[in-house]
Tab-separated table of C-alpha atoms and ligand atoms in Angstrom:
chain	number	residue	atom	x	y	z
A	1	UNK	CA	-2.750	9.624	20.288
A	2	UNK	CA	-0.298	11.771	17.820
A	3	UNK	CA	-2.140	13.091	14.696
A	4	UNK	CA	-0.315	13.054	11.637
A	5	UNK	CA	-1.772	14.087	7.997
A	6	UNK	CA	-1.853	11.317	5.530
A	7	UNK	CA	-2.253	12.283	2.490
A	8	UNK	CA	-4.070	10.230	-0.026
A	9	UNK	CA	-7.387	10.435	-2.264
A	10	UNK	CA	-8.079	6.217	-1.548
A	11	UNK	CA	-10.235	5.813	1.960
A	12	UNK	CA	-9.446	1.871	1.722
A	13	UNK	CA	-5.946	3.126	2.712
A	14	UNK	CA	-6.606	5.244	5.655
A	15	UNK	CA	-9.244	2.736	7.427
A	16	UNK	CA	-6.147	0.075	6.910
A	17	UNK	CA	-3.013	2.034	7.939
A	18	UNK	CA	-5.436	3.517	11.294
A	19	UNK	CA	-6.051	0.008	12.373
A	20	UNK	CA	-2.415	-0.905	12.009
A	21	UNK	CA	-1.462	2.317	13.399
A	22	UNK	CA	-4.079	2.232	16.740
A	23	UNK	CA	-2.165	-0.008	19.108
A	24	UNK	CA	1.137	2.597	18.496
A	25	UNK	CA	-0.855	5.432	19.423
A	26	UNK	CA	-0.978	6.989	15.953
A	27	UNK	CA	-4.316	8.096	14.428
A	28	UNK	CA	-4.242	9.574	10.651
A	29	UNK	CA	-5.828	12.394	9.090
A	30	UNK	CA	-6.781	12.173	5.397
A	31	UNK	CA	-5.719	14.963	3.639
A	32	UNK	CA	-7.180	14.114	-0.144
A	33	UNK	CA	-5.034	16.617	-2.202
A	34	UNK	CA	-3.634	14.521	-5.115
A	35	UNK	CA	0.265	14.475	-4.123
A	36	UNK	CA	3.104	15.375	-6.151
A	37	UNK	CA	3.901	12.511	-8.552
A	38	UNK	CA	7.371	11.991	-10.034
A	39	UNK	CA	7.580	10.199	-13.509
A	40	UNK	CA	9.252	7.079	-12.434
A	41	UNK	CA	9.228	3.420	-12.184
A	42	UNK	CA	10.108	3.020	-8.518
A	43	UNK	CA	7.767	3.394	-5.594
A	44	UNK	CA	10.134	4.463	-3.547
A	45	UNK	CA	11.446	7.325	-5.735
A	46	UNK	CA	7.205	8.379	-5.772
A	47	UNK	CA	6.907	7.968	-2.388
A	48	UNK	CA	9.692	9.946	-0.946
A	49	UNK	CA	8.920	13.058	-3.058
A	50	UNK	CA	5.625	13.096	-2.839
A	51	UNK	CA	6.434	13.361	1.315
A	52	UNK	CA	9.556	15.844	0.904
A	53	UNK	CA	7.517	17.500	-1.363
A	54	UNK	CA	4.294	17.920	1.007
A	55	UNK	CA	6.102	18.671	4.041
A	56	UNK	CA	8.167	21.420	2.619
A	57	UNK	CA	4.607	22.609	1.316
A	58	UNK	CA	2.596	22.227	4.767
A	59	UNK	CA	5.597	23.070	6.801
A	60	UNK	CA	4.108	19.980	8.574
A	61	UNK	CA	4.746	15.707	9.628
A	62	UNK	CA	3.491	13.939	6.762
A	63	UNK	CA	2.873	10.469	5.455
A	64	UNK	CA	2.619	9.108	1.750
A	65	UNK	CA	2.264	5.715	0.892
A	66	UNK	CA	2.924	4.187	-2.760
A	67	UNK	CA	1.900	0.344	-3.338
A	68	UNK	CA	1.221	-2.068	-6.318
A	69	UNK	CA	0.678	-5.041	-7.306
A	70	UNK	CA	3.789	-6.783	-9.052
A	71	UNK	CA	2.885	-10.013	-11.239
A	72	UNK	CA	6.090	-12.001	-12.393
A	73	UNK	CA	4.703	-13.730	-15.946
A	74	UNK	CA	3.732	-10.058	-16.922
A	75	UNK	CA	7.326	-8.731	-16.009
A	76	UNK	CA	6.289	-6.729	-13.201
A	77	UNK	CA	3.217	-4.932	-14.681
A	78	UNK	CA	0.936	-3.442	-13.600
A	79	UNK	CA	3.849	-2.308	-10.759
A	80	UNK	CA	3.379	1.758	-10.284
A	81	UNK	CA	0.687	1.923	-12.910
A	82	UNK	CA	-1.425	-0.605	-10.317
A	83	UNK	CA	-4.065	2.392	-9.557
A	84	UNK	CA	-4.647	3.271	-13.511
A	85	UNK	CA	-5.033	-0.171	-14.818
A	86	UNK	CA	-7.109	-1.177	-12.102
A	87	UNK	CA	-9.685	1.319	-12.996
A	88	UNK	CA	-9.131	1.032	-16.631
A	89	UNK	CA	-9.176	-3.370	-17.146
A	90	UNK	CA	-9.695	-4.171	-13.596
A	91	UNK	CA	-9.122	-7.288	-12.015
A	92	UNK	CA	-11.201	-8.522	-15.250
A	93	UNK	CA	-8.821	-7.502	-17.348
A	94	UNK	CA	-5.777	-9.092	-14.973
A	95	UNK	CA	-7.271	-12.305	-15.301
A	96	UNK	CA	-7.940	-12.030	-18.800
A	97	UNK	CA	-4.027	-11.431	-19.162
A	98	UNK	CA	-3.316	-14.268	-17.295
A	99	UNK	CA	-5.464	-16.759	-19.198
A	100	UNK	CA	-4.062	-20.009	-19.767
A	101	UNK	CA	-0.476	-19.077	-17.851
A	102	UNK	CA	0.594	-21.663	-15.122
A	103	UNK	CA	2.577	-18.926	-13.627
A	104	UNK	CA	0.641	-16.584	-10.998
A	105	UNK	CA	3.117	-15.564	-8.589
A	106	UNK	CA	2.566	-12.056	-7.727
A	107	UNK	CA	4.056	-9.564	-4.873
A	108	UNK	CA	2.341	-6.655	-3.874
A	109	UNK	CA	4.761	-3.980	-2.669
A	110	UNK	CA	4.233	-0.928	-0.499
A	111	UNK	CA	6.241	2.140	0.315
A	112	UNK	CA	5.379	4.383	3.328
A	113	UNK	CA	6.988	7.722	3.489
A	114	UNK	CA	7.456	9.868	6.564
A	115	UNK	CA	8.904	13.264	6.253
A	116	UNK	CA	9.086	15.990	8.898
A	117	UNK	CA	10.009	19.407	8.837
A	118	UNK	CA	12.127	18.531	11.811
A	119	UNK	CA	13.012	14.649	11.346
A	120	UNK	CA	13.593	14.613	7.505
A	121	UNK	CA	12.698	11.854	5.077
A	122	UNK	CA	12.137	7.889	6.320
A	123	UNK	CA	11.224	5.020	4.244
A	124	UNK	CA	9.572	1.736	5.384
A	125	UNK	CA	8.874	-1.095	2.769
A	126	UNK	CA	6.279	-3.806	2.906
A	127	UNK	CA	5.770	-6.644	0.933
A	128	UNK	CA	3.143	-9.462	0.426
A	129	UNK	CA	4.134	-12.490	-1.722
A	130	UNK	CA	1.403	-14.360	-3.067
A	131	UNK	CA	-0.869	-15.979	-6.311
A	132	UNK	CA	-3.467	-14.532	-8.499
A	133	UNK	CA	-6.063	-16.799	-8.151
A	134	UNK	CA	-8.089	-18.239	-11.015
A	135	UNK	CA	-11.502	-15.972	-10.534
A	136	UNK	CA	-12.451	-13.631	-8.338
A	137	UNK	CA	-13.367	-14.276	-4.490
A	138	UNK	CA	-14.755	-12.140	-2.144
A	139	UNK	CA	-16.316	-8.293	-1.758
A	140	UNK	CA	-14.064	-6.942	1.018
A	141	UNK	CA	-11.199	-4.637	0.647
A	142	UNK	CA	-9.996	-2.470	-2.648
A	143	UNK	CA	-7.963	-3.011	-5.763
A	144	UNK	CA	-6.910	-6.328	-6.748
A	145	UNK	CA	-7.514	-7.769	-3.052
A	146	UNK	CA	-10.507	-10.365	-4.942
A	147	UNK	CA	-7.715	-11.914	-7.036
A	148	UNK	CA	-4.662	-12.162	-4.534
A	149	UNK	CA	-3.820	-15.035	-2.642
A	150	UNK	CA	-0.704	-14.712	0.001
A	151	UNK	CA	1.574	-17.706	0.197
A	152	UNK	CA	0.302	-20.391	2.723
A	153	UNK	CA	-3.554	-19.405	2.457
A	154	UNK	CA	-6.677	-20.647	0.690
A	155	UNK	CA	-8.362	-17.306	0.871
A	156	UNK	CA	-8.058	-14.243	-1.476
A	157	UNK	CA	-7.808	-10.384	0.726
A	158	UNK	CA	-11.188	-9.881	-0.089
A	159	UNK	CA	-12.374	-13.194	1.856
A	160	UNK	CA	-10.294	-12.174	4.649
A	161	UNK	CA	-11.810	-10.666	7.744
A	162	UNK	CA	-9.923	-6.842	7.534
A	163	UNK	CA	-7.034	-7.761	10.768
A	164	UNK	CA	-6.795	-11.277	8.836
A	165	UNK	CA	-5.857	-8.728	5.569
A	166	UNK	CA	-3.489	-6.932	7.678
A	167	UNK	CA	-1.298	-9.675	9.430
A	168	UNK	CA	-0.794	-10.457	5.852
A	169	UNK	CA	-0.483	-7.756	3.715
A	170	UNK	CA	2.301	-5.193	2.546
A	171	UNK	CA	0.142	-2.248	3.767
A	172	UNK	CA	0.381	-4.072	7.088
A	173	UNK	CA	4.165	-5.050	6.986
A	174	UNK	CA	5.257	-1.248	5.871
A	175	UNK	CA	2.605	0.659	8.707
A	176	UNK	CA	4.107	-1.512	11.522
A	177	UNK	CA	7.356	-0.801	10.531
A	178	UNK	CA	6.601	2.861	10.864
A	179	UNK	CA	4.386	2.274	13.598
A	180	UNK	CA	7.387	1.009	15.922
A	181	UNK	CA	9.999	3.296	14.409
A	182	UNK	CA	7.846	6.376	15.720
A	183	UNK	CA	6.804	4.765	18.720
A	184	UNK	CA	10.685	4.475	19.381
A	185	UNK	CA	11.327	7.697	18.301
A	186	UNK	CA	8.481	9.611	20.641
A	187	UNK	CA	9.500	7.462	23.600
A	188	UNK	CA	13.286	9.164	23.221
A	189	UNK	CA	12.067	12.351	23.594
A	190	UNK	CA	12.844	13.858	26.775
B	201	LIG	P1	-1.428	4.133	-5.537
B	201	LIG	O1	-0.504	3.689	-4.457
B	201	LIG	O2	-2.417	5.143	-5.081
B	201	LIG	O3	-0.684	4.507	-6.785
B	201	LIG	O4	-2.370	2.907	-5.936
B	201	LIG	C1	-1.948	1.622	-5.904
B	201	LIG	C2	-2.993	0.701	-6.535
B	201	LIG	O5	-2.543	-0.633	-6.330
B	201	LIG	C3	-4.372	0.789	-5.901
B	201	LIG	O6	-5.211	1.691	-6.546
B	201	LIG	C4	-4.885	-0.658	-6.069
B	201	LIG	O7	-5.444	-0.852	-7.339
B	201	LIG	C5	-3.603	-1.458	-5.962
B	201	LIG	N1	-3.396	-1.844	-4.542
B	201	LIG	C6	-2.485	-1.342	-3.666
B	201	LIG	N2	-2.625	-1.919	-2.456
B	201	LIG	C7	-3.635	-2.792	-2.589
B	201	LIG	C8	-4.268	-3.676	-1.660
B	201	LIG	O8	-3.955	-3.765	-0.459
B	201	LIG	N3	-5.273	-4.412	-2.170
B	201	LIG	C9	-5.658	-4.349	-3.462
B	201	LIG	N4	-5.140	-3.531	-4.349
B	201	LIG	C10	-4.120	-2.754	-3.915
């Protein structure tokens, strides 16, 4: 197993990306420092600084992952403000917003960032389209998981068993992207 720091204050995250991670031989560390935020609309642009940033800092490999949940009839909102208005209004307050709209397509996004003193600065994007249901369903998971539906299921993420959540999920789509592209990577070395 290769040990890389992952830094991140939400636990939901690490248990996720380590059993998406496991079968590629990759175990992360939670390092809960707040990272480095840039003012800025675009995950990706928060993502990759936050890891340059940090690995400069640590002189170490590092991961940072950016996600959030992107609902069409509200423009894109709550997009990279996801974390702050789900503790402020909360999936309540989602719902509320969407009273009485027929449209409830949604895409949650995620952006992992690798960045190695030695490898530089990779990217890999995951993304999840789906519904915001009606209520709320279900106690597992994090976040907005008991109001989001994925395309071509009945169940919300927080009905899903947790590998269910994965096969489905951004989170999922962006760690095994990262997952092989290291794998790849560590298999070329001589
Ligand atoms: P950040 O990436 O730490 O800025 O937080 C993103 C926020 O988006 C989280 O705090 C959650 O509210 C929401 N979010 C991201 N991924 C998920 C998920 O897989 N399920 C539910 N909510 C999520």
């Amino acid at each position: 197993m290769t040990s890389i720091l992952f830094i991140t204050g939400n636990e939901h995250k690490v248990e996720e990306a380590n059993r998406i991670l496991s079968p590629f031989g990759v175990r992360l560390e939670m390092l809960p420092k707040k990272k480095i935020e840039v003012q800025s609309s675009s995950l990706l642009r928060i993502a990759e600084y936050a890891a340059y940033m940090a690995a400069k800092k640590l002189k170490s490999p590092v991961l940072v992952e950016d996600s959030g949940l992107f609902i069409r009839a509200l423009k894109g909102f709550p997009g990279p403000f996801s974390s702050y208005v789900h503790k402020t209004i909360g999936c309540e307050g989602i719902l509320k917003l969407l009273s009485g709209i027929e449209d409830r397509h949604a895409i949650f996004k995620c952006v992992v960032a690798f960045c190695s003193p030695s490898a530089g600065l990779h990217t890999f994007l995951g993304q999840s389209k789906g519904q915001i249901s009606l209520y709320m369903r279900g106690h597992a998971g994090f976040g907005f998981d008991p109001i989001f539906v994925p395309y071509g299921e009945e169940l919300t993420f927080a009905e899903m068993l947790p590998e269910q959540k994965d096969r489905f999920s951004h989170r999922g789509a962006a760690f095994r992207a990262f997952g092989s592209w290291f794998s790849s990577k560590s298999m070329a070395k001589p």
